[in-house]
Amino acid sequence: MTADWTEAPGTPAPALPTEPDFGTAVGEAVRVAARSPSSHNCQPWGVAWARGGEARAAAARAVAGAAPATAYAGGNGAAGGPGAPGADQYLVLALDRERRLRALPALHVEMLVSCGAYGQLLLRALGAQGWTVAGLRFAPGGLAEPSAAAWPWAAPGPADWPRTWAPLCAARLRHEAGGAVEDLRALRATAAARRTHRAPCRPRPVAPDVLDRLAAPTDTGLARDADVGVLHLTSDDDRAALAAFVARHAGRDFSHGPAWRETHSYLRFSAADAAARGDGFTLADLFGPLSRPHEWARRIALAPTTMRLLRHVGYPGLLARQLARIVRPTPALTVLSLTGTRPPTLADGVKGGARLADYWLGATAAGLVLHPISAVLQHDDLRHSLEDRFRIPGRAIFLSRLGHPGTEAAGVSGFPRSHRRPAHAPLRTI
């Protein structure tokens, strides 16, 4: 099945049924959520619709047993099976361990954030169709711990549950006539317009009232009760200091052998290969259109062998300084951090991803673009230094450039949209 981003602009959206058909609603929702951001475009998420008797009962028990610190509940649910009129529905968001990044311990946090962003867009799209969250429970565990594969299933679990999936949270959804909380078409359009902008931004400052709106807490879906701080660095001194930090330290991302080999494994050398795989990124995604000689030069320059041979003569540092030159003139830099539980929990990481999804969509709707600078967050000593230097509250989980896209040649339209898996690929019925 193709996803929305393959449709021509202006293609009318299919009419929604008048009856609360959850199958149709979740089909619409996964098409919206398919555009969620993820590290290396690895798309490490999965979502299960619990329809079978045992799976449905287990998901219902999980939600009903929620603790106040990590969940909220809205009653015992409607009677009847999944097809009964007015019946509640259950979804389980999961981390697909076969698709996760694993070269560095900190990447586990990025995977939780990616899954949280996907889950938030999914629930927002369902909410736009009248399916609101009536109960929610997160899996137990710490932020940096491996996700428990057995929660909330009693062994051996549902026969159709993918064994590579680690559940992150279970949600009960209930249909409310006239209960749509936002416009589905507008949400779909904003999600489709969202992308990473790696080119320079215009020097025009971001209006303070826009920054204030982006920093305001959100209270929907997985982001409900999320303790996530938003810090904007806009002063000349802070932007210069962050650029200097990137120039000094971002080279570690290129010189770390396992991490760079994993990054390089997601590089696709043709649009056809990227489309067939449905993940990763092409050179055009990273650098915009390239001539054939420049493309081959980039291939050689980014190869792990090249990195290994040239790291002793400062090549990773050169790449870091090139990144810093793009960071320095950006009008605003954004940091999201977990400010609640100490130490942060798995639930905090997923909620952080949900808050990121809301932030990124809000920025997109305001005509702004983001470009994550994750290299200085993927090593704990660098992250701690960054948190201390810029007085970041809590644990930083996201750092990005924020601004207005540049000219048409170097701006959003100059970079192709990354290829994704079919929208229904992460969805399972159990």
PDB file of C-alpha atoms in Angstrom, residues 190-402:
ATOM      1  CA  THR A 190       1.489  19.344   8.214  1.00  0.00           C
ATOM      2  CA  ALA A 191       2.938  15.863   8.762  1.00  0.00           C
ATOM      3  CA  ALA A 192       3.589  15.551   5.024  1.00  0.00           C
ATOM      4  CA  ALA A 193       5.335  18.945   4.947  1.00  0.00           C
ATOM      5  CA  ARG A 194       7.623  18.097   7.880  1.00  0.00           C
ATOM      6  CA  ARG A 195      11.163  17.163   6.963  1.00  0.00           C
ATOM      7  CA  THR A 196      14.763  17.631   8.061  1.00  0.00           C
ATOM      8  CA  HIS A 197      16.353  20.740   6.544  1.00  0.00           C
ATOM      9  CA  ARG A 198      20.123  20.335   6.335  1.00  0.00           C
ATOM     10  CA  ALA A 199      20.773  23.488   4.287  1.00  0.00           C
ATOM     11  CA  PRO A 200      21.496  26.892   5.847  1.00  0.00           C
ATOM     12  CA  CYS A 201      18.551  28.836   7.227  1.00  0.00           C
ATOM     13  CA  ARG A 202      17.720  32.433   6.470  1.00  0.00           C
ATOM     14  CA  PRO A 203      19.288  34.865   8.946  1.00  0.00           C
ATOM     15  CA  ARG A 204      15.857  36.268   9.829  1.00  0.00           C
ATOM     16  CA  PRO A 205      15.157  35.777  13.581  1.00  0.00           C
ATOM     17  CA  VAL A 206      12.309  33.600  14.742  1.00  0.00           C
ATOM     18  CA  ALA A 207       9.628  35.774  16.350  1.00  0.00           C
ATOM     19  CA  PRO A 208       9.627  35.534  20.171  1.00  0.00           C
ATOM     20  CA  ASP A 209       5.875  34.831  20.279  1.00  0.00           C
ATOM     21  CA  VAL A 210       6.406  31.861  17.938  1.00  0.00           C
ATOM     22  CA  LEU A 211       9.148  30.512  20.218  1.00  0.00           C
ATOM     23  CA  ASP A 212       6.836  30.959  23.200  1.00  0.00           C
ATOM     24  CA  ARG A 213       4.076  28.972  21.483  1.00  0.00           C
ATOM     25  CA  LEU A 214       6.476  26.181  20.583  1.00  0.00           C
ATOM     26  CA  ALA A 215       7.768  26.011  24.162  1.00  0.00           C
ATOM     27  CA  ALA A 216       4.286  25.830  25.678  1.00  0.00           C
ATOM     28  CA  PRO A 217       3.435  22.351  27.051  1.00  0.00           C
ATOM     29  CA  THR A 218       1.113  20.098  25.052  1.00  0.00           C
ATOM     30  CA  ASP A 219      -1.412  17.819  26.705  1.00  0.00           C
ATOM     31  CA  THR A 220      -2.643  15.277  24.191  1.00  0.00           C
ATOM     32  CA  GLY A 221      -1.974  11.612  23.503  1.00  0.00           C
ATOM     33  CA  LEU A 222       1.370  10.305  24.746  1.00  0.00           C
ATOM     34  CA  ALA A 223       2.531  13.835  25.622  1.00  0.00           C
ATOM     35  CA  ARG A 224      -0.042  14.158  28.375  1.00  0.00           C
ATOM     36  CA  ASP A 225       1.692  14.994  31.676  1.00  0.00           C
ATOM     37  CA  ALA A 226       5.098  14.885  29.954  1.00  0.00           C
ATOM     38  CA  ASP A 227       7.854  16.590  31.939  1.00  0.00           C
ATOM     39  CA  VAL A 228       9.799  17.964  28.992  1.00  0.00           C
ATOM     40  CA  GLY A 229      11.670  21.247  29.039  1.00  0.00           C
ATOM     41  CA  VAL A 230      12.128  23.351  25.901  1.00  0.00           C
ATOM     42  CA  LEU A 231      15.112  25.700  25.772  1.00  0.00           C
ATOM     43  CA  HIS A 232      15.742  28.109  22.895  1.00  0.00           C
ATOM     44  CA  LEU A 233      19.239  29.495  22.405  1.00  0.00           C
ATOM     45  CA  THR A 234      18.977  32.704  20.400  1.00  0.00           C
ATOM     46  CA  SER A 235      21.667  35.074  21.679  1.00  0.00           C
ATOM     47  CA  ASP A 236      24.822  35.612  19.659  1.00  0.00           C
ATOM     48  CA  ASP A 237      26.944  34.366  22.551  1.00  0.00           C
ATOM     49  CA  ASP A 238      24.979  31.134  22.987  1.00  0.00           C
ATOM     50  CA  ARG A 239      24.874  30.366  19.265  1.00  0.00           C
ATOM     51  CA  ALA A 240      28.588  31.031  18.913  1.00  0.00           C
ATOM     52  CA  ALA A 241      29.331  28.882  21.948  1.00  0.00           C
ATOM     53  CA  LEU A 242      27.243  25.989  20.633  1.00  0.00           C
ATOM     54  CA  ALA A 243      28.877  26.210  17.212  1.00  0.00           C
ATOM     55  CA  ALA A 244      32.278  26.086  18.910  1.00  0.00           C
ATOM     56  CA  PHE A 245      31.138  23.057  20.939  1.00  0.00           C
ATOM     57  CA  VAL A 246      30.042  21.292  17.746  1.00  0.00           C
ATOM     58  CA  ALA A 247      33.302  22.137  15.988  1.00  0.00           C
ATOM     59  CA  ARG A 248      35.307  20.783  18.914  1.00  0.00           C
ATOM     60  CA  HIS A 249      33.357  17.607  19.621  1.00  0.00           C
ATOM     61  CA  ALA A 250      31.094  16.492  16.757  1.00  0.00           C
ATOM     62  CA  GLY A 251      34.011  14.790  15.044  1.00  0.00           C
ATOM     63  CA  ARG A 252      33.706  11.926  17.489  1.00  0.00           C
ATOM     64  CA  ASP A 253      30.594  10.798  15.635  1.00  0.00           C
ATOM     65  CA  PHE A 254      32.706  10.335  12.488  1.00  0.00           C
ATOM     66  CA  SER A 255      35.776   8.843  14.167  1.00  0.00           C
ATOM     67  CA  HIS A 256      33.919   6.246  16.258  1.00  0.00           C
ATOM     68  CA  GLY A 257      34.277   3.130  14.099  1.00  0.00           C
ATOM     69  CA  PRO A 258      31.145   1.130  15.045  1.00  0.00           C
ATOM     70  CA  ALA A 259      28.934   4.225  15.133  1.00  0.00           C
ATOM     71  CA  TRP A 260      30.055   5.446  11.735  1.00  0.00           C
ATOM     72  CA  ARG A 261      29.755   1.994  10.145  1.00  0.00           C
ATOM     73  CA  GLU A 262      26.178   1.826  11.393  1.00  0.00           C
ATOM     74  CA  THR A 263      25.438   5.322  10.071  1.00  0.00           C
ATOM     75  CA  HIS A 264      27.000   4.461   6.718  1.00  0.00           C
ATOM     76  CA  SER A 265      24.908   1.290   6.498  1.00  0.00           C
ATOM     77  CA  TYR A 266      21.841   3.529   6.176  1.00  0.00           C
ATOM     78  CA  LEU A 267      23.298   5.459   3.247  1.00  0.00           C
ATOM     79  CA  ARG A 268      21.517   4.537  -0.003  1.00  0.00           C
ATOM     80  CA  PHE A 269      23.370   5.254  -3.206  1.00  0.00           C
ATOM     81  CA  SER A 270      20.350   5.539  -5.478  1.00  0.00           C
ATOM     82  CA  ALA A 271      16.755   6.639  -5.176  1.00  0.00           C
ATOM     83  CA  ALA A 272      15.693   3.214  -6.452  1.00  0.00           C
ATOM     84  CA  ASP A 273      17.610   1.476  -3.666  1.00  0.00           C
ATOM     85  CA  ALA A 274      16.143   3.842  -1.066  1.00  0.00           C
ATOM     86  CA  ALA A 275      12.634   3.262  -2.390  1.00  0.00           C
ATOM     87  CA  ALA A 276      13.087  -0.506  -2.383  1.00  0.00           C
ATOM     88  CA  ARG A 277      14.424  -0.570   1.177  1.00  0.00           C
ATOM     89  CA  GLY A 278      12.079   2.116   2.460  1.00  0.00           C
ATOM     90  CA  ASP A 279      14.529   3.532   4.983  1.00  0.00           C
ATOM     91  CA  GLY A 280      17.891   5.291   5.302  1.00  0.00           C
ATOM     92  CA  PHE A 281      18.882   8.337   3.275  1.00  0.00           C
ATOM     93  CA  THR A 282      20.450   9.136  -0.075  1.00  0.00           C
ATOM     94  CA  LEU A 283      23.254  11.576  -0.785  1.00  0.00           C
ATOM     95  CA  ALA A 284      20.644  13.912  -2.237  1.00  0.00           C
ATOM     96  CA  ASP A 285      18.763  13.768   1.092  1.00  0.00           C
ATOM     97  CA  LEU A 286      21.935  14.926   2.838  1.00  0.00           C
ATOM     98  CA  PHE A 287      23.444  17.387   0.376  1.00  0.00           C
ATOM     99  CA  GLY A 288      20.780  18.259  -2.173  1.00  0.00           C
ATOM    100  CA  PRO A 289      21.198  17.577  -5.905  1.00  0.00           C
ATOM    101  CA  LEU A 290      24.730  16.467  -6.857  1.00  0.00           C
ATOM    102  CA  SER A 291      26.491  15.986 -10.164  1.00  0.00           C
ATOM    103  CA  ARG A 292      27.806  12.498 -10.856  1.00  0.00           C
ATOM    104  CA  PRO A 293      31.472  13.435 -10.095  1.00  0.00           C
ATOM    105  CA  HIS A 294      30.447  15.116  -6.838  1.00  0.00           C
ATOM    106  CA  GLU A 295      28.320  12.117  -5.927  1.00  0.00           C
ATOM    107  CA  TRP A 296      31.244   9.737  -6.366  1.00  0.00           C
ATOM    108  CA  ALA A 297      33.501  12.069  -4.394  1.00  0.00           C
ATOM    109  CA  ARG A 298      31.006  12.053  -1.527  1.00  0.00           C
ATOM    110  CA  ARG A 299      30.772   8.268  -1.623  1.00  0.00           C
ATOM    111  CA  ILE A 300      34.530   7.962  -1.232  1.00  0.00           C
ATOM    112  CA  ALA A 301      34.730  10.660   1.421  1.00  0.00           C
ATOM    113  CA  LEU A 302      32.053   9.064   3.618  1.00  0.00           C
ATOM    114  CA  ALA A 303      33.192   5.440   3.330  1.00  0.00           C
ATOM    115  CA  PRO A 304      34.142   3.823   6.667  1.00  0.00           C
ATOM    116  CA  THR A 305      37.551   2.915   5.243  1.00  0.00           C
ATOM    117  CA  THR A 306      38.190   6.561   4.415  1.00  0.00           C
ATOM    118  CA  MET A 307      37.137   7.590   7.902  1.00  0.00           C
ATOM    119  CA  ARG A 308      39.386   4.984   9.475  1.00  0.00           C
ATOM    120  CA  LEU A 309      42.415   5.984   7.433  1.00  0.00           C
ATOM    121  CA  LEU A 310      41.989   9.742   7.707  1.00  0.00           C
ATOM    122  CA  ARG A 311      40.848  10.107  11.287  1.00  0.00           C
ATOM    123  CA  HIS A 312      44.511  10.305  12.343  1.00  0.00           C
ATOM    124  CA  VAL A 313      45.038  13.418  10.209  1.00  0.00           C
ATOM    125  CA  GLY A 314      42.023  15.360  11.444  1.00  0.00           C
ATOM    126  CA  TYR A 315      39.399  14.492   8.821  1.00  0.00           C
ATOM    127  CA  PRO A 316      36.572  13.980  11.366  1.00  0.00           C
ATOM    128  CA  GLY A 317      37.432  17.370  12.850  1.00  0.00           C
ATOM    129  CA  LEU A 318      37.159  18.953   9.412  1.00  0.00           C
ATOM    130  CA  LEU A 319      33.665  17.505   9.000  1.00  0.00           C
ATOM    131  CA  ALA A 320      32.717  18.769  12.457  1.00  0.00           C
ATOM    132  CA  ARG A 321      33.862  22.291  11.585  1.00  0.00           C
ATOM    133  CA  GLN A 322      31.828  22.188   8.391  1.00  0.00           C
ATOM    134  CA  LEU A 323      28.759  21.312  10.455  1.00  0.00           C
ATOM    135  CA  ALA A 324      29.574  24.102  12.901  1.00  0.00           C
ATOM    136  CA  ARG A 325      29.644  26.648  10.060  1.00  0.00           C
ATOM    137  CA  ILE A 326      25.997  25.819   9.348  1.00  0.00           C
ATOM    138  CA  VAL A 327      25.093  25.900  13.049  1.00  0.00           C
ATOM    139  CA  ARG A 328      26.628  29.309  13.788  1.00  0.00           C
ATOM    140  CA  PRO A 329      24.338  31.579  11.672  1.00  0.00           C
ATOM    141  CA  THR A 330      21.140  29.660  12.495  1.00  0.00           C
ATOM    142  CA  PRO A 331      18.815  32.153  14.255  1.00  0.00           C
ATOM    143  CA  ALA A 332      17.676  29.717  16.971  1.00  0.00           C
ATOM    144  CA  LEU A 333      18.776  26.435  18.482  1.00  0.00           C
ATOM    145  CA  THR A 334      16.367  24.131  20.288  1.00  0.00           C
ATOM    146  CA  VAL A 335      17.024  21.764  23.182  1.00  0.00           C
ATOM    147  CA  LEU A 336      14.419  19.356  24.562  1.00  0.00           C
ATOM    148  CA  SER A 337      15.177  17.716  27.893  1.00  0.00           C
ATOM    149  CA  LEU A 338      13.532  15.360  30.370  1.00  0.00           C
ATOM    150  CA  THR A 339      12.899  17.319  33.554  1.00  0.00           C
ATOM    151  CA  GLY A 340      10.780  14.899  35.605  1.00  0.00           C
ATOM    152  CA  THR A 341      11.726  11.557  37.130  1.00  0.00           C
ATOM    153  CA  ARG A 342      15.285  11.082  38.361  1.00  0.00           C
ATOM    154  CA  PRO A 343      16.645   8.935  36.848  1.00  0.00           C
ATOM    155  CA  PRO A 344      14.377   9.167  33.800  1.00  0.00           C
ATOM    156  CA  THR A 345      12.208   6.184  32.940  1.00  0.00           C
ATOM    157  CA  LEU A 346      11.264   4.459  29.723  1.00  0.00           C
ATOM    158  CA  ALA A 347       7.945   6.306  29.938  1.00  0.00           C
ATOM    159  CA  ASP A 348       9.799   9.632  30.094  1.00  0.00           C
ATOM    160  CA  GLY A 349      11.672   8.792  26.895  1.00  0.00           C
ATOM    161  CA  VAL A 350       8.511   7.874  24.993  1.00  0.00           C
ATOM    162  CA  LYS A 351       6.733  10.984  26.270  1.00  0.00           C
ATOM    163  CA  GLY A 352       9.749  13.035  25.239  1.00  0.00           C
ATOM    164  CA  GLY A 353       9.351  11.722  21.705  1.00  0.00           C
ATOM    165  CA  ALA A 354       5.662  12.635  21.784  1.00  0.00           C
ATOM    166  CA  ARG A 355       6.519  16.170  22.858  1.00  0.00           C
ATOM    167  CA  LEU A 356       9.096  16.348  20.066  1.00  0.00           C
ATOM    168  CA  ALA A 357       6.441  15.362  17.514  1.00  0.00           C
ATOM    169  CA  ASP A 358       4.165  18.150  18.719  1.00  0.00           C
ATOM    170  CA  TYR A 359       7.042  20.637  18.666  1.00  0.00           C
ATOM    171  CA  TRP A 360       8.177  19.698  15.152  1.00  0.00           C
ATOM    172  CA  LEU A 361       4.667  19.840  13.735  1.00  0.00           C
ATOM    173  CA  GLY A 362       4.096  23.174  15.442  1.00  0.00           C
ATOM    174  CA  ALA A 363       7.307  24.507  13.917  1.00  0.00           C
ATOM    175  CA  THR A 364       6.320  23.186  10.488  1.00  0.00           C
ATOM    176  CA  ALA A 365       2.902  24.832  10.722  1.00  0.00           C
ATOM    177  CA  ALA A 366       4.687  28.106  11.556  1.00  0.00           C
ATOM    178  CA  GLY A 367       6.818  27.852   8.387  1.00  0.00           C
ATOM    179  CA  LEU A 368       9.968  26.799  10.258  1.00  0.00           C
ATOM    180  CA  VAL A 369      12.396  23.928   9.686  1.00  0.00           C
ATOM    181  CA  LEU A 370      14.584  21.830  11.967  1.00  0.00           C
ATOM    182  CA  HIS A 371      17.898  20.041  11.560  1.00  0.00           C
ATOM    183  CA  PRO A 372      18.867  17.776  14.497  1.00  0.00           C
ATOM    184  CA  ILE A 373      22.464  17.904  15.740  1.00  0.00           C
ATOM    185  CA  SER A 374      22.542  14.574  17.523  1.00  0.00           C
ATOM    186  CA  ALA A 375      26.290  13.942  17.324  1.00  0.00           C
ATOM    187  CA  VAL A 376      27.008  15.786  20.579  1.00  0.00           C
ATOM    188  CA  LEU A 377      24.250  13.960  22.481  1.00  0.00           C
ATOM    189  CA  GLN A 378      25.232  10.396  21.585  1.00  0.00           C
ATOM    190  CA  HIS A 379      28.194  10.228  23.977  1.00  0.00           C
ATOM    191  CA  ASP A 380      27.394  10.677  27.650  1.00  0.00           C
ATOM    192  CA  ASP A 381      30.448  12.774  28.534  1.00  0.00           C
ATOM    193  CA  LEU A 382      29.712  15.229  25.714  1.00  0.00           C
ATOM    194  CA  ARG A 383      26.035  15.380  26.672  1.00  0.00           C
ATOM    195  CA  HIS A 384      26.904  16.132  30.287  1.00  0.00           C
ATOM    196  CA  SER A 385      29.282  18.884  29.175  1.00  0.00           C
ATOM    197  CA  LEU A 386      26.604  20.354  26.934  1.00  0.00           C
ATOM    198  CA  GLU A 387      24.024  20.294  29.735  1.00  0.00           C
ATOM    199  CA  ASP A 388      26.436  22.029  32.102  1.00  0.00           C
ATOM    200  CA  ARG A 389      27.633  24.617  29.597  1.00  0.00           C
ATOM    201  CA  PHE A 390      24.147  25.739  28.558  1.00  0.00           C
ATOM    202  CA  ARG A 391      22.346  25.186  31.884  1.00  0.00           C
ATOM    203  CA  ILE A 392      19.998  22.625  30.349  1.00  0.00           C
ATOM    204  CA  PRO A 393      17.522  21.328  32.941  1.00  0.00           C
ATOM    205  CA  GLY A 394      17.353  17.537  33.186  1.00  0.00           C
ATOM    206  CA  ARG A 395      18.578  15.110  30.545  1.00  0.00           C
ATOM    207  CA  ALA A 396      18.902  16.481  27.018  1.00  0.00           C
ATOM    208  CA  ILE A 397      17.278  14.242  24.404  1.00  0.00           C
ATOM    209  CA  PHE A 398      17.129  16.508  21.346  1.00  0.00           C
ATOM    210  CA  LEU A 399      19.247  19.331  19.929  1.00  0.00           C
ATOM    211  CA  SER A 400      18.400  21.029  16.663  1.00  0.00           C
ATOM    212  CA  ARG A 401      18.809  24.053  14.475  1.00  0.00           C
ATOM    213  CA  LEU A 402      15.570  26.010  14.044  1.00  0.00           C
TER     214      LEU A 402
END
